[in-house]
Every structure is written in C-alpha cells, then in structure tokens.
Amino acid sequence: MNIDERLEKLAERHEALTQTVELLAHEISELRASTHELRASTQELKASHQELKAFTQELRGFTQDIAEGTARLLHIAQIHENRITRLEGGE
C-alpha cells in the first residue's frame, strides 16, 4: 500500500468519523430537548400530585364528618327506638 492509498484511506476514515460525530451531536441535541420536555412534564405531574393530595385530604375530612354525623344519627335513632318501645309498654 503506497502513501496515496494510505492518505485516501485516512481521508475516508476522517469523513466517516466526522459524520459519526455530527450524528452524535444531533442525537445529543434531541436528547437535551427531550430531557427538557420530560422535566417540564415532571414538574406538571408534581403540581398535579400536590393538588390531588390536597383534594384527597379534603375528601378525607368530609368522609370523617359524614361518618361522625351518621354515628350520631344512629345513636339518636336508637334512643328514639328505646323510648317508643317504653311508651308502647315494652321493657
């Protein structure tokens, strides 16, 4: 292999490496853009999660209030039932 052939081969390799570097640079650029979008989506998801958490806490409070109210109503119903039973000559 003479010097011209070697230079030709080196030029081909150089061109191939240049193309590879350009492709990699483009892919890195796309990856950075995707990463930026992913971060933005993650922030939105985090905010939605916080809102959902607050809403869940609020619902938990409502549920507890309803459960306590229902327990009070049940107690009142039992008292009235006992009173009616006594008035009707029961126990």
PDB file of C-alpha atoms in Angstrom:
ATOM      1  CA  MET A   1       0.000   0.000   0.000  1.00  0.00           C
ATOM      2  CA  ASN A   2       1.554   3.274  -1.071  1.00  0.00           C
ATOM      3  CA  ILE A   3       1.280   6.666   0.576  1.00  0.00           C
ATOM      4  CA  ASP A   4      -1.543   7.866  -1.683  1.00  0.00           C
ATOM      5  CA  GLU A   5      -3.643   4.841  -0.800  1.00  0.00           C
ATOM      6  CA  ARG A   6      -2.963   5.428   2.886  1.00  0.00           C
ATOM      7  CA  LEU A   7      -3.935   9.082   2.595  1.00  0.00           C
ATOM      8  CA  GLU A   8      -7.114   8.104   0.758  1.00  0.00           C
ATOM      9  CA  LYS A   9      -7.968   5.590   3.485  1.00  0.00           C
ATOM     10  CA  LEU A  10      -7.262   8.172   6.198  1.00  0.00           C
ATOM     11  CA  ALA A  11      -9.482  10.702   4.416  1.00  0.00           C
ATOM     12  CA  GLU A  12     -12.299   8.131   4.238  1.00  0.00           C
ATOM     13  CA  ARG A  13     -11.916   7.347   7.931  1.00  0.00           C
ATOM     14  CA  HIS A  14     -11.838  11.032   8.751  1.00  0.00           C
ATOM     15  CA  GLU A  15     -15.041  11.589   6.784  1.00  0.00           C
ATOM     16  CA  ALA A  16     -16.720   8.629   8.491  1.00  0.00           C
ATOM     17  CA  LEU A  17     -15.677   9.920  11.915  1.00  0.00           C
ATOM     18  CA  THR A  18     -16.885  13.415  11.038  1.00  0.00           C
ATOM     19  CA  GLN A  19     -20.289  12.051  10.038  1.00  0.00           C
ATOM     20  CA  THR A  20     -20.453   9.971  13.207  1.00  0.00           C
ATOM     21  CA  VAL A  21     -19.644  12.994  15.370  1.00  0.00           C
ATOM     22  CA  GLU A  22     -22.280  15.067  13.554  1.00  0.00           C
ATOM     23  CA  LEU A  23     -24.893  12.350  14.103  1.00  0.00           C
ATOM     24  CA  LEU A  24     -23.954  12.065  17.751  1.00  0.00           C
ATOM     25  CA  ALA A  25     -24.138  15.842  18.185  1.00  0.00           C
ATOM     26  CA  HIS A  26     -27.604  15.863  16.616  1.00  0.00           C
ATOM     27  CA  GLU A  27     -28.767  12.990  18.813  1.00  0.00           C
ATOM     28  CA  ILE A  28     -27.404  14.738  21.904  1.00  0.00           C
ATOM     29  CA  SER A  29     -29.281  17.871  20.926  1.00  0.00           C
ATOM     30  CA  GLU A  30     -32.508  15.875  20.549  1.00  0.00           C
ATOM     31  CA  LEU A  31     -31.840  14.145  23.859  1.00  0.00           C
ATOM     32  CA  ARG A  32     -31.398  17.509  25.583  1.00  0.00           C
ATOM     33  CA  ALA A  33     -34.697  18.724  24.139  1.00  0.00           C
ATOM     34  CA  SER A  34     -36.430  15.528  25.246  1.00  0.00           C
ATOM     35  CA  THR A  35     -34.912  15.865  28.708  1.00  0.00           C
ATOM     36  CA  HIS A  36     -36.167  19.442  28.935  1.00  0.00           C
ATOM     37  CA  GLU A  37     -39.681  18.327  27.942  1.00  0.00           C
ATOM     38  CA  LEU A  38     -39.516  15.483  30.440  1.00  0.00           C
ATOM     39  CA  ARG A  39     -38.522  17.885  33.220  1.00  0.00           C
ATOM     40  CA  ALA A  40     -41.429  20.172  32.354  1.00  0.00           C
ATOM     41  CA  SER A  41     -43.828  17.204  32.337  1.00  0.00           C
ATOM     42  CA  THR A  42     -42.423  16.018  35.641  1.00  0.00           C
ATOM     43  CA  GLN A  43     -42.994  19.446  37.186  1.00  0.00           C
ATOM     44  CA  GLU A  44     -46.584  19.455  35.906  1.00  0.00           C
ATOM     45  CA  LEU A  45     -47.108  15.968  37.279  1.00  0.00           C
ATOM     46  CA  LYS A  46     -45.668  17.028  40.616  1.00  0.00           C
ATOM     47  CA  ALA A  47     -48.049  20.003  40.779  1.00  0.00           C
ATOM     48  CA  SER A  48     -50.996  17.757  39.857  1.00  0.00           C
ATOM     49  CA  HIS A  49     -49.935  15.309  42.538  1.00  0.00           C
ATOM     50  CA  GLN A  50     -49.886  18.076  45.147  1.00  0.00           C
ATOM     51  CA  GLU A  51     -53.368  19.219  44.084  1.00  0.00           C
ATOM     52  CA  LEU A  52     -54.656  15.651  44.222  1.00  0.00           C
ATOM     53  CA  LYS A  53     -53.103  15.170  47.637  1.00  0.00           C
ATOM     54  CA  ALA A  54     -54.820  18.312  48.958  1.00  0.00           C
ATOM     55  CA  PHE A  55     -58.131  17.233  47.420  1.00  0.00           C
ATOM     56  CA  THR A  56     -57.780  13.775  48.981  1.00  0.00           C
ATOM     57  CA  GLN A  57     -57.166  15.333  52.387  1.00  0.00           C
ATOM     58  CA  GLU A  58     -60.279  17.453  51.946  1.00  0.00           C
ATOM     59  CA  LEU A  59     -62.330  14.393  50.974  1.00  0.00           C
ATOM     60  CA  ARG A  60     -60.957  12.524  53.956  1.00  0.00           C
ATOM     61  CA  GLY A  61     -62.203  15.323  56.202  1.00  0.00           C
ATOM     62  CA  PHE A  62     -65.648  15.260  54.576  1.00  0.00           C
ATOM     63  CA  THR A  63     -65.814  11.484  54.924  1.00  0.00           C
ATOM     64  CA  GLN A  64     -64.883  11.676  58.586  1.00  0.00           C
ATOM     65  CA  ASP A  65     -67.551  14.348  59.177  1.00  0.00           C
ATOM     66  CA  ILE A  66     -70.164  12.197  57.435  1.00  0.00           C
ATOM     67  CA  ALA A  67     -69.133   9.120  59.437  1.00  0.00           C
ATOM     68  CA  GLU A  68     -69.379  11.050  62.712  1.00  0.00           C
ATOM     69  CA  GLY A  69     -72.762  12.505  61.717  1.00  0.00           C
ATOM     70  CA  THR A  70     -74.041   9.070  60.755  1.00  0.00           C
ATOM     71  CA  ALA A  71     -72.890   7.643  64.084  1.00  0.00           C
ATOM     72  CA  ARG A  72     -74.710  10.455  65.920  1.00  0.00           C
ATOM     73  CA  LEU A  73     -77.892   9.841  63.905  1.00  0.00           C
ATOM     74  CA  LEU A  74     -77.687   6.122  64.645  1.00  0.00           C
ATOM     75  CA  HIS A  75     -77.347   6.874  68.345  1.00  0.00           C
ATOM     76  CA  ILE A  76     -80.365   9.226  68.225  1.00  0.00           C
ATOM     77  CA  ALA A  77     -82.396   6.595  66.329  1.00  0.00           C
ATOM     78  CA  GLN A  78     -81.566   4.007  68.980  1.00  0.00           C
ATOM     79  CA  ILE A  79     -82.598   6.389  71.759  1.00  0.00           C
ATOM     80  CA  HIS A  80     -85.914   7.086  69.975  1.00  0.00           C
ATOM     81  CA  GLU A  81     -86.494   3.393  69.365  1.00  0.00           C
ATOM     82  CA  ASN A  82     -85.939   2.644  73.046  1.00  0.00           C
ATOM     83  CA  ARG A  83     -88.290   5.500  74.001  1.00  0.00           C
ATOM     84  CA  ILE A  84     -91.025   4.259  71.631  1.00  0.00           C
ATOM     85  CA  THR A  85     -90.621   0.747  72.984  1.00  0.00           C
ATOM     86  CA  ARG A  86     -91.036   2.035  76.564  1.00  0.00           C
ATOM     87  CA  LEU A  87     -94.069   4.162  75.611  1.00  0.00           C
ATOM     88  CA  GLU A  88     -95.725   1.193  73.929  1.00  0.00           C
ATOM     89  CA  GLY A  89     -95.429  -0.743  77.150  1.00  0.00           C
ATOM     90  CA  GLY A  90     -92.378  -2.697  76.222  1.00  0.00           C
ATOM     91  CA  GLU A  91     -89.478  -3.117  78.554  1.00  0.00           C
TER      92      GLU A  91
END
